[in-house]
Short mmCIF file of C-alpha atoms in Angstrom, two decimals:
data_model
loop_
_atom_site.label_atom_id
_atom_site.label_comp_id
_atom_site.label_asym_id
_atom_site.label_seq_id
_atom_site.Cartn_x
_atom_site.Cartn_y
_atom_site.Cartn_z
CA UNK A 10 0.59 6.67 -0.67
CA UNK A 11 4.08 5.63 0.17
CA UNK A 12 7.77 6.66 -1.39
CA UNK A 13 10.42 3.50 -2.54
CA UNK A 14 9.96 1.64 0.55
CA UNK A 15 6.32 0.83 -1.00
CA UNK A 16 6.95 1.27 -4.61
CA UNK A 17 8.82 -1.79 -5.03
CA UNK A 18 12.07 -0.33 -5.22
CA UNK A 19 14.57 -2.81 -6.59
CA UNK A 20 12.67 -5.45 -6.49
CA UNK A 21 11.19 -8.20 -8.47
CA UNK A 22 7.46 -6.18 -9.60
CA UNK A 23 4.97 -8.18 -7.13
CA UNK A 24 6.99 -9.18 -4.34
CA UNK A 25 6.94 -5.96 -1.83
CA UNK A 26 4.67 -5.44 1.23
CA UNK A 27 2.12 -3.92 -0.84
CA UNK A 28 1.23 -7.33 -2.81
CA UNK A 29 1.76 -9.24 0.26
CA UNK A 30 -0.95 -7.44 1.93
CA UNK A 31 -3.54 -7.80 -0.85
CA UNK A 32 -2.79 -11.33 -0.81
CA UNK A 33 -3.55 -11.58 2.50
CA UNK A 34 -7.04 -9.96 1.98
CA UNK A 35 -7.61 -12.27 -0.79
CA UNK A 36 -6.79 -15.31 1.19
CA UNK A 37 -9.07 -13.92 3.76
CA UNK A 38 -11.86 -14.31 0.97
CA UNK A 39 -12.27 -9.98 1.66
CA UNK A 40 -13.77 -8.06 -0.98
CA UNK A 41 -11.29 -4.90 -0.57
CA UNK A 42 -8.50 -4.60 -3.27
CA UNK A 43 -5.36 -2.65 -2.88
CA UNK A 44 -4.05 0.58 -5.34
CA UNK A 45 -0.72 1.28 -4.38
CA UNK A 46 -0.13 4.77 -5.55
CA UNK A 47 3.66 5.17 -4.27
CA UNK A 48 6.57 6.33 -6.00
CA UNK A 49 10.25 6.44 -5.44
CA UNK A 50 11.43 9.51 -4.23
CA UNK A 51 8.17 10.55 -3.52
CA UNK A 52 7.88 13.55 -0.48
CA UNK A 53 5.13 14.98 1.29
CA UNK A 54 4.42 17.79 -1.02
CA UNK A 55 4.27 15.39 -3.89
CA UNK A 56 1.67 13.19 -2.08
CA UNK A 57 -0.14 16.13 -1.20
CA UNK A 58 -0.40 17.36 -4.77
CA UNK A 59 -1.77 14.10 -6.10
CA UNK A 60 -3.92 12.78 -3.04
CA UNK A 61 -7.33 14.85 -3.84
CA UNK A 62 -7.11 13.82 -7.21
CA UNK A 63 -6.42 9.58 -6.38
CA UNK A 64 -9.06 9.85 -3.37
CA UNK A 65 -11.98 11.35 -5.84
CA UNK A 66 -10.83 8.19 -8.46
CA UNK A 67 -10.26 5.38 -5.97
CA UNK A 68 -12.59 6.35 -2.56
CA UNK A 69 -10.74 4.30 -0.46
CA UNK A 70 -11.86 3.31 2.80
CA UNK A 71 -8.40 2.81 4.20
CA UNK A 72 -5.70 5.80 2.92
CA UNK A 73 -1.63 4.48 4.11
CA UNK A 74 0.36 7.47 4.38
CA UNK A 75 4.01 6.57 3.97
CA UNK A 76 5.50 9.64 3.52
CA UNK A 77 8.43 11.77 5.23
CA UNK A 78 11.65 9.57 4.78
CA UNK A 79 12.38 11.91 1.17
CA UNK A 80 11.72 14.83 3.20
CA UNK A 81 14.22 13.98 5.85
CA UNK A 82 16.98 12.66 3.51
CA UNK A 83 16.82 16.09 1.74
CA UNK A 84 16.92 17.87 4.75
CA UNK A 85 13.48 19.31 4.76
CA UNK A 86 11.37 21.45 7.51
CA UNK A 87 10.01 19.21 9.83
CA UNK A 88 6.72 21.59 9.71
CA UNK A 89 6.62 21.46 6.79
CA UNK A 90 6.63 17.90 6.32
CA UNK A 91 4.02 17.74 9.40
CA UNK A 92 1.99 20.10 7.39
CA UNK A 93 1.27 18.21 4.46
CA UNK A 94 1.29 14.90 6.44
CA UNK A 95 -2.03 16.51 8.42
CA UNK A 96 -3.56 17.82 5.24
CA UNK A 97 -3.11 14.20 3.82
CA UNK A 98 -5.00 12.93 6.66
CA UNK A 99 -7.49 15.82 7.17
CA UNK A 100 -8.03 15.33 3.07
CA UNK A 101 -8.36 11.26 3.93
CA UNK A 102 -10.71 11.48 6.27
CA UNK A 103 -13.05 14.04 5.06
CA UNK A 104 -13.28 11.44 2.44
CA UNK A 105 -14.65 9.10 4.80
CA UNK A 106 -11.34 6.79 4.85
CA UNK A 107 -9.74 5.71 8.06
CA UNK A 108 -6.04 6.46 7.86
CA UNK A 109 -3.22 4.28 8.84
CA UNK A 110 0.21 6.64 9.35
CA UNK A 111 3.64 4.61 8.99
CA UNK A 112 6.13 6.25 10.74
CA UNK A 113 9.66 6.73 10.23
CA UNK A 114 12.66 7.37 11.59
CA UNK A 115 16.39 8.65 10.06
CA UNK A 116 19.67 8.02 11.06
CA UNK A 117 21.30 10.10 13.83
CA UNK A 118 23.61 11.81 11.36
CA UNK A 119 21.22 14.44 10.64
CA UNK A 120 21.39 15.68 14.19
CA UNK A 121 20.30 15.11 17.16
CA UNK A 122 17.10 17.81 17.58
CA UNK A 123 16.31 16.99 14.09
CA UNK A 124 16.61 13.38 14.65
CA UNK A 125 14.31 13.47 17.66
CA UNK A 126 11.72 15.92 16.02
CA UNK A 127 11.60 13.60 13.13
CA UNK A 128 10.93 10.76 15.31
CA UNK A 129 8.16 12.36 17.04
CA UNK A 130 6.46 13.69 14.43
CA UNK A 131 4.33 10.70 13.60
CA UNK A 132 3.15 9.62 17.44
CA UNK A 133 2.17 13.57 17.42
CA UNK A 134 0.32 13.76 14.71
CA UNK A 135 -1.66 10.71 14.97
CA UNK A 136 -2.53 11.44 18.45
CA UNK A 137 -3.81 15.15 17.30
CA UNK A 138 -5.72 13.78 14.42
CA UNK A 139 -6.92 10.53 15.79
CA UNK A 140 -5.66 8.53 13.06
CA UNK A 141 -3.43 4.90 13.22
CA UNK A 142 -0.46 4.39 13.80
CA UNK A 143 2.56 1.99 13.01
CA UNK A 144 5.17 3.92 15.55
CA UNK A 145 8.52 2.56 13.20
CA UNK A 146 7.87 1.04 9.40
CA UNK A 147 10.81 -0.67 9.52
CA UNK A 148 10.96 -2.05 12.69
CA UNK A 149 12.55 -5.59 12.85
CA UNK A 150 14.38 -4.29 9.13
CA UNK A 151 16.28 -0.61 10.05
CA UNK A 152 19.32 -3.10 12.16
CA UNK A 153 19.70 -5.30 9.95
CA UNK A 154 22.40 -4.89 6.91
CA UNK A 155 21.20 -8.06 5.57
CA UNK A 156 17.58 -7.07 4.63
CA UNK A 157 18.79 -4.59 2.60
CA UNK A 158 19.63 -4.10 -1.37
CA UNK A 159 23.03 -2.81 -1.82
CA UNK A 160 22.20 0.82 -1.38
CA UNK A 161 21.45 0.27 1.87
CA UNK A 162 18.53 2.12 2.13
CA UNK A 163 16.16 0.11 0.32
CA UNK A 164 14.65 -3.08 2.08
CA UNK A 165 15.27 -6.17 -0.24
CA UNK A 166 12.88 -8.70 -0.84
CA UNK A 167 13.78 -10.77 2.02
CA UNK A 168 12.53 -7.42 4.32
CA UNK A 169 9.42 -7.52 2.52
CA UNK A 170 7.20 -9.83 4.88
CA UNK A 171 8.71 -8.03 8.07
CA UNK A 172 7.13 -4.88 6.43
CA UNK A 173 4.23 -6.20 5.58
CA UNK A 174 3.49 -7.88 9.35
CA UNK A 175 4.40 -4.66 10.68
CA UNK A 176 1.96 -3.15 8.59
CA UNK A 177 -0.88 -6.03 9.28
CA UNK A 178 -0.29 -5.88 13.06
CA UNK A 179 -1.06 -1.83 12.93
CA UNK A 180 -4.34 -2.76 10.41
CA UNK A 181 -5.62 -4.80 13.94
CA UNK A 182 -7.79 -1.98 14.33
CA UNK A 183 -9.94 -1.99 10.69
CA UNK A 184 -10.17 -5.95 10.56
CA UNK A 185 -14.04 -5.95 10.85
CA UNK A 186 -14.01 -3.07 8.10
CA UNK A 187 -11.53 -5.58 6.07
CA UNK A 188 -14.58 -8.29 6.38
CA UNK A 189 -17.63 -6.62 4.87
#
């Protein structure tokens, strides 16, 4: 469950972190498969409305929740955004799947407090619901103007396999689940 970051935003179909991962578990000879159900523009409240509905169809053993940056960019409450986040992994893991939370972070032009609450959200809730964690998604990407599109706030293609090893790295945790 991700927004544009995951949905292949601008970029060649095939080519984001998403498809990098799944070849990895192919190449790894693992009998999981990947459904990426993100969407640009996607924010908590839409992932919320369509997760019980994906997790009855797809039973996933591992649910990805990246989910908050729309919220933030629109100005959102932070509860609320923490709200649906915990639902999404309350809703995830009454479903039997582990959950692996991407966190985020937004520029300091939305304030300082609101900056800094943003930020924090993610450790918080993964420590309160005992859940994964990848502290930054775009770690190694968010400095550098040259991994992204034009915008400027969409990674570009070259970005794609820093995502994806950040995302790998914070998997280290479910590998033996990845074997069966």
């Amino acid at each position: 469950m991700g927004d544009s970051l995951s949905a292949e935003y601008g970029l060649v179909r095939g080519s984001g972190w998403v498809k990098l991962l799944e070849g990895q578990l192919q190449k790894q000879g693992s009998q999981w498969t990947v459904f990426n159900a993100s969407i640009s523009g996607e924010t908590t409240s839409g992932g919320l409305a369509r997760l019980p509905k994906l997790l009855g169809q797809k039973k996933p053993a591992i649910v990805f929740l990246e989910l908050g940056a729309n919220d933030a960019l629109r100005g959102l409450s932070i509860t609320e955004t923490e709200k649906n986040l915990r639902r999404m992994i309350v809703l995830s893991k009454k479903t039997g799947a582990k959950v692996l939370l991407l966190g985020m972070q937004i520029p300091p032009n939305y304030g300082q407090a609101y900056t800094k609450k943003f930020k924090e959200l993610y450790p918080k809730l993964a420590a309160q619901e005992s859940v994964e964690l990848l502290p930054f998604f775009l770690e190694g990407v968010a400095s550098n103007a040259a991994l992204f599109q034009q915008d400027n706030i969409h990674p570009n293609e070259k970005a794609q396999m820093i995502l994806y090893k950040n995302v790998w790295g914070a998997m280290a945790p479910y590998q033996s689940l990845l074997s069966k």
